[in-house]
Amino acid sequence: MMKPTLMRPYGMPQSASTAVVTPLMPSVVYASDTPDQLDDQYEGRAQGYTYAREGHPNADIVAKGVAALEGCETGLTLGSGMAAVAAVLMGLCKAGDHVLGGDQLYGRSLRLMKEDLPRLGITTSLVDPTDAAAFEAAIKPETRLALVEVVSNPTLRIADIHAIAEICQRRGVLLVVDNTFTTPAAFKPFEHGADIVLHSVTKLLAGHADVTLGWVAAKDPEIQKIIYTFAVTTGMTPSPFDCWLAERGLATFDLRFERTQETARKLADFLADQDVVTRVLYPTRDDHPDRARAQAVLQGMGGNMVSFELKGGRSSANAFTTAANGVAFAPTLGDIGTTLSHPASSSHRALTPEGRAALGISEGFFRVSVGLEKPDDLIGTFQAGLNAVRAGL
Ligand SMILES: *Cc1c(COP(=O)(O)O)cnc(C)c1O
């Protein structure tokens, strides 16, 4: 495993027994015995690492772990979720191609679609993925791929993913699903016609808000190879330490998902009963705009995200975040602790008020990523926030 050298004379201590926990392997370079052995490695006759940018053990373990959740053989771990998005869009498209995207994609994915791809001669269109007919109408002869998120951010709308998968297959468009929000616990895109699945492992999969990682897998090994080569060339390498932490997070993903989903459902029902709350969005609630589709696509799973709107706009939003101080006001998701995001001042601040209104995002609108707190404690904190809102109206 590690041979002694002049500068590192001890190698690894001998042990007849083996470690139970995965070792952290920060080595950038891997030594081979002979040039012949290196030939064997490069030509696929022997398995072996060479240089960490091209792959390392901790990254491969995370790749296998996410693949097991997604029900595929393997995948590629990258330095961030955006690295995965960029590796797919920029690795697979060339000038003259067209890319279709959901109109409520993650903010940086939208930026890539609106600014960076057009700069490189790749045209893009953004469409509402709850409207399959509009989606099909936006496909052009040169459309190479479509990037879709099943549950939208922050309004938790459900894409018509079954229809979209059928359309993409019929029209020869690669379907790429960013499954970060939805997670494989609620939806496995490869079982529903996706060609490529990607994740921000940073969020629910790693789950502790202490690593930045991404993952991508393509059904076609040739496409996977193109993505891999582009990612290695452009240096999208993940840190071994982040991967080591993420392996630990992945081990509890199922349990965390179940618990946070259960609490999210309770929180949504609690919020819906409050006089100062004008709207609650949660996929399994009867008042969700895509309830039937949520049932068909997510099979009764609602996930850990809840969105709601307070009466009274920005001043209520300020009162709420001040009084609900048991939850972090921080624009992320998937941490063990509940986080509260205010899209109008963060993810959606670049939009005009009219643009936000069209999406249903007002100054009183919040998105909650529910964590692992005891449900009663969490509801108590929200109650304190709502009492402050009520007092200020
Ligand atoms: C966070 C996120 C990303 C980007 O992931 P990073 O790890 O932050 O680069 C992409 N897509 C979705 C849906 C996300 O929530």
XYZ file of C-alpha atoms and ligand atoms in Angstrom:
408
model
C 0.000 0.000 0.000
C 2.677 2.532 0.972
C 6.329 1.606 0.525
C 9.135 3.180 2.540
C 11.271 5.778 0.753
C 14.250 7.840 1.916
C 12.030 10.748 2.887
C 9.213 8.602 4.326
C 11.211 5.701 5.739
C 8.479 4.017 7.800
C 5.877 3.117 5.192
C 2.714 1.836 6.793
C 3.128 -0.216 9.975
C 2.433 -3.916 9.452
C -0.887 -5.133 10.788
C -2.412 -8.583 10.434
C -5.771 -7.001 11.184
C -7.405 -4.409 8.934
C -8.861 -0.974 9.631
C -12.632 -0.815 10.011
C -12.856 2.831 9.019
C -11.750 3.978 5.552
C -8.304 5.578 5.716
C -7.988 9.141 4.507
C -5.602 9.120 1.544
C -4.351 12.595 0.730
C -1.522 11.350 -1.493
C -1.357 13.300 -4.745
C 0.998 10.878 -6.443
C 1.073 7.104 -6.537
C 4.306 5.226 -7.186
C 4.401 2.286 -9.582
C 7.056 -0.442 -9.571
C 8.186 -0.251 -13.177
C 7.385 1.477 -16.469
C 5.795 -1.812 -17.546
C 3.434 -1.636 -14.605
C 2.560 1.943 -15.500
C 1.776 0.779 -19.033
C -0.542 -1.857 -17.565
C -2.308 0.790 -15.489
C -2.759 3.249 -18.360
C -3.891 0.490 -20.707
C -6.408 -0.940 -18.256
C -4.688 -4.287 -17.551
C -4.008 -3.281 -13.957
C -6.042 -1.112 -11.617
C -3.995 1.637 -10.006
C -3.971 5.320 -9.205
C -1.383 7.664 -10.707
C -2.182 11.287 -9.895
C -4.989 12.499 -7.623
C -6.517 14.896 -10.158
C -7.265 11.811 -12.267
C -8.806 9.907 -9.364
C -8.120 8.830 -5.806
C -9.498 6.189 -3.411
C -11.633 8.470 -1.228
C -13.334 9.954 -4.313
C -14.031 6.511 -5.740
C -15.630 5.387 -2.479
C -18.029 8.351 -2.523
C -18.724 7.682 -6.203
C -19.739 4.114 -5.364
C -21.805 5.229 -2.377
C -23.906 7.690 -4.367
C -24.160 5.194 -7.234
C -25.579 2.613 -4.830
C -28.262 5.122 -3.784
C -29.048 5.976 -7.424
C -29.110 2.318 -8.456
C -26.278 2.508 -10.981
C -22.859 0.876 -11.156
C -20.592 3.815 -10.604
C -20.169 7.545 -11.047
C -17.662 10.333 -10.730
C -17.078 12.468 -7.644
C -16.191 16.109 -8.356
C -15.190 19.146 -6.334
C -18.695 20.647 -6.176
C -22.208 20.279 -7.490
C -21.510 23.085 -9.939
C -18.467 21.167 -11.187
C -20.877 18.341 -12.041
C -23.260 20.715 -13.839
C -20.381 22.374 -15.721
C -18.718 19.066 -16.623
C -21.938 17.846 -18.218
C -22.913 21.041 -20.031
C -19.436 22.056 -21.164
C -18.004 18.583 -21.634
C -20.815 17.367 -23.889
C -21.823 20.457 -25.885
C -20.082 22.350 -28.663
C -20.673 25.685 -30.382
C -23.901 25.476 -32.379
C -25.613 23.104 -29.955
C -28.737 24.106 -28.068
C -29.456 23.306 -24.417
C -32.846 23.297 -22.757
C -33.197 23.951 -19.040
C -35.914 24.206 -16.418
C -36.739 27.828 -15.626
C -36.318 27.330 -11.867
C -32.926 25.613 -11.901
C -30.375 26.250 -9.164
C -29.141 29.864 -9.475
C -25.615 29.103 -10.703
C -26.944 26.562 -13.200
C -29.187 29.316 -14.535
C -26.207 31.627 -14.781
C -24.268 29.012 -16.751
C -27.233 28.665 -19.105
C -27.810 32.384 -19.499
C -24.255 33.768 -19.571
C -21.499 31.232 -20.033
C -22.890 28.769 -22.576
C -24.059 31.561 -24.947
C -20.573 33.131 -24.691
C -19.193 29.827 -26.007
C -21.685 29.699 -28.883
C -24.110 27.277 -27.223
C -27.663 28.597 -27.274
C -30.059 27.912 -24.427
C -33.768 28.127 -23.609
C -35.431 27.963 -20.220
C -38.857 26.365 -19.944
C -41.315 25.586 -17.174
C -40.830 21.819 -16.659
C -44.326 21.419 -15.208
C -45.574 22.089 -18.777
C -44.534 19.162 -20.995
C -46.068 20.680 -24.148
C -44.060 23.899 -23.722
C -41.000 21.772 -23.065
C -41.434 19.831 -26.294
C -42.151 23.005 -28.271
C -38.787 24.454 -27.162
C -36.788 21.530 -28.623
C -34.858 22.409 -31.787
C -33.053 20.170 -34.271
C -29.751 21.145 -32.615
C -30.930 20.505 -29.025
C -28.259 18.321 -27.436
C -29.493 17.987 -23.881
C -32.042 19.110 -21.320
C -31.238 19.855 -17.670
C -34.137 19.417 -15.263
C -34.661 19.411 -11.497
C -37.678 17.375 -10.417
C -38.578 19.550 -7.421
C -38.043 23.243 -8.081
C -36.365 25.766 -5.835
C -37.837 27.503 -3.894
C -41.494 26.953 -4.790
C -41.299 23.114 -4.753
C -43.172 22.657 -8.027
C -42.989 19.136 -9.489
C -41.682 18.698 -13.051
C -43.715 16.550 -15.432
C -40.689 14.292 -15.513
C -42.370 11.185 -16.922
C -43.631 13.121 -19.956
C -40.303 14.945 -20.314
C -38.383 11.645 -20.293
C -40.627 10.288 -23.030
C -40.197 13.470 -25.097
C -36.405 13.481 -24.706
C -36.133 9.861 -25.742
C -38.393 10.340 -28.777
C -36.603 13.514 -29.880
C -33.059 12.255 -29.270
C -32.245 14.751 -26.507
C -30.086 13.655 -23.567
C -32.049 14.047 -20.341
C -29.921 15.302 -17.448
C -31.521 15.317 -13.991
C -30.054 17.352 -11.136
C -31.368 15.179 -8.302
C -29.946 17.256 -5.414
C -33.228 18.529 -4.000
C -35.256 15.400 -4.586
C -32.614 12.815 -3.580
C -32.630 9.145 -4.612
C -34.729 8.362 -1.526
C -37.694 10.010 -3.269
C -36.845 9.607 -6.974
C -34.274 7.607 -8.934
C -33.954 9.320 -12.321
C -32.256 6.383 -14.092
C -35.377 4.281 -13.447
C -37.447 6.936 -15.225
C -35.505 7.529 -18.421
C -32.703 9.919 -17.404
C -29.471 9.611 -19.390
C -27.354 11.494 -16.873
C -27.878 12.113 -13.151
C -25.944 14.630 -11.096
C -25.823 15.828 -7.511
C -24.542 18.495 -5.261
C -23.282 16.033 -2.618
C -22.711 19.165 -0.510
C -26.388 19.143 0.430
C -28.413 16.202 1.770
C -26.117 13.365 0.760
C -23.076 14.520 2.756
C -25.509 16.252 5.052
C -23.409 18.154 7.576
C -22.638 21.432 5.788
C -18.906 20.801 6.028
C -17.929 19.620 2.545
C -18.400 20.880 -1.011
C -18.719 17.990 -3.474
C -20.539 16.900 -6.611
C -21.297 13.642 -8.376
C -22.290 12.689 -11.902
C -23.113 9.461 -13.711
C -24.142 8.756 -17.302
C -25.969 5.618 -18.438
C -23.751 5.387 -21.535
C -20.115 4.582 -20.595
C -18.855 6.555 -23.629
C -20.610 9.678 -22.353
C -19.302 9.025 -18.846
C -15.788 8.880 -20.297
C -16.195 12.249 -22.053
C -17.441 13.838 -18.819
C -14.572 12.263 -16.869
C -11.943 13.480 -19.337
C -13.307 17.019 -19.352
C -13.490 17.115 -15.539
C -9.911 15.856 -15.153
C -8.612 18.275 -17.793
C -10.317 21.262 -16.187
C -9.319 20.244 -12.662
C -12.674 19.570 -11.001
C -10.990 17.213 -8.531
C -12.557 16.669 -5.100
C -10.505 16.917 -1.926
C -9.797 13.534 -0.275
C -10.747 14.967 3.114
C -14.114 16.183 1.812
C -14.699 12.743 0.302
C -13.734 11.079 3.570
C -16.270 13.203 5.456
C -18.901 12.629 2.783
C -18.551 8.847 3.093
C -19.415 9.253 6.750
C -22.406 11.412 5.852
C -23.670 8.971 3.225
C -23.831 6.223 5.828
C -26.706 7.999 7.588
C -28.423 9.547 4.580
C -31.428 7.173 4.670
C -32.045 7.782 8.364
C -31.608 11.544 8.086
C -33.931 11.698 5.102
C -36.687 9.745 6.873
C -36.479 11.804 10.037
C -36.277 15.205 8.340
C -39.134 14.314 6.008
C -41.328 13.366 8.935
C -40.541 16.619 10.719
C -41.029 18.629 7.507
C -44.534 17.225 7.118
C -45.365 18.192 10.711
C -43.895 21.664 10.274
C -45.849 22.218 7.048
C -49.112 21.251 8.756
C -48.291 23.468 11.726
C -47.533 26.462 9.496
C -50.715 25.961 7.467
C -52.760 26.513 10.660
C -51.219 29.908 11.444
C -53.135 33.139 10.801
C -49.958 35.044 9.826
C -48.987 32.445 7.195
C -50.640 33.068 3.825
C -49.296 30.041 1.943
C -47.511 26.751 2.639
C -45.892 24.645 -0.072
C -45.201 20.994 0.680
C -45.522 18.280 -1.972
C -47.770 15.856 -0.064
C -50.249 18.464 1.178
C -53.676 18.624 -0.455
C -53.209 22.319 -1.237
C -49.961 21.813 -3.214
C -50.451 22.959 -6.831
C -48.906 19.717 -8.242
C -50.200 17.331 -5.613
C -51.319 14.566 -8.009
C -48.017 14.666 -9.874
C -46.080 14.750 -6.618
C -47.853 11.551 -5.631
C -47.098 9.878 -8.977
C -43.471 10.982 -9.194
C -42.339 10.985 -5.561
C -44.561 8.108 -4.406
C -45.803 9.767 -1.275
C -42.452 11.289 -0.308
C -42.549 14.973 0.499
C -38.857 15.491 1.233
C -37.268 17.783 3.810
C -38.039 21.130 2.176
C -40.989 23.331 3.113
C -41.739 26.784 1.754
C -44.132 29.308 3.243
C -45.171 32.933 3.010
C -45.696 35.355 5.871
C -48.206 38.177 5.914
C -46.589 41.592 5.962
C -43.591 41.332 3.597
C -40.020 42.313 4.494
C -40.732 43.644 7.995
C -42.373 40.343 8.936
C -39.426 38.476 7.397
C -36.983 40.487 9.546
C -39.099 39.941 12.689
C -39.306 36.210 11.978
C -35.565 35.580 11.454
C -34.738 37.657 14.545
C -37.151 35.808 16.828
C -36.708 32.294 15.379
C -33.096 32.307 16.457
C -32.860 28.562 17.034
C -32.572 28.030 13.274
C -29.763 29.390 11.109
C -30.784 32.031 8.587
C -28.467 30.731 5.883
C -29.102 30.035 2.208
C -28.151 26.376 2.025
C -29.987 23.103 2.441
C -29.503 19.577 3.633
C -27.590 20.277 6.847
C -28.351 18.346 10.058
C -29.570 21.695 11.429
C -32.628 23.414 10.004
C -31.776 26.377 7.780
C -34.015 29.167 6.639
C -33.546 30.859 3.297
C -35.157 34.084 2.101
C -35.015 33.914 -1.706
C -35.884 37.602 -2.272
C -32.688 38.704 -0.507
C -30.463 35.783 -1.589
C -30.941 33.252 -4.408
C -33.494 35.372 -6.299
C -32.218 38.873 -5.526
C -31.057 39.423 -9.108
C -34.659 39.206 -10.341
C -36.961 42.220 -10.468
C -39.835 42.261 -7.952
C -42.153 41.491 -10.911
C -39.945 38.565 -11.938
C -40.079 37.211 -8.412
C -43.831 37.770 -8.216
C -44.274 35.693 -11.387
C -42.607 32.787 -9.553
C -44.666 33.422 -6.405
C -41.720 34.743 -4.374
C -42.633 37.735 -2.227
C -40.712 39.551 0.549
C -42.533 37.334 3.058
C -41.508 34.100 1.327
C -39.175 31.608 3.045
C -37.759 28.220 2.161
C -36.951 25.866 5.024
C -34.516 22.966 4.872
C -35.661 20.872 7.809
C -32.941 19.257 9.910
C -32.706 16.736 12.716
C -33.963 18.809 15.660
C -36.680 17.304 17.827
C -39.911 18.230 16.011
C -41.423 19.940 19.075
C -38.302 22.038 19.628
C -38.291 23.119 16.009
C -41.985 23.978 16.001
C -41.407 25.936 19.241
C -38.768 28.027 17.504
C -41.066 28.672 14.560
C -43.839 29.556 17.016
C -41.562 32.206 18.574
C -40.867 33.621 15.107
C -44.547 33.727 14.220
C -45.441 35.393 17.531
C -43.001 38.195 16.674
C -44.566 38.542 13.231
C -48.043 38.694 14.774
C -46.928 41.353 17.276
C -45.531 43.505 14.459
C -48.567 43.438 12.157
C -26.359 23.562 -4.271
C -26.877 23.068 -5.563
C -26.050 22.954 -6.684
C -24.597 23.362 -6.636
O -23.870 22.583 -5.766
P -22.519 23.094 -5.042
O -22.059 21.860 -4.353
O -22.894 24.204 -4.136
O -21.611 23.545 -6.141
C -26.584 22.473 -7.860
N -27.893 22.130 -7.943
C -28.719 22.223 -6.890
C -30.143 21.825 -7.050
C -28.247 22.700 -5.675
O -29.082 22.812 -4.624
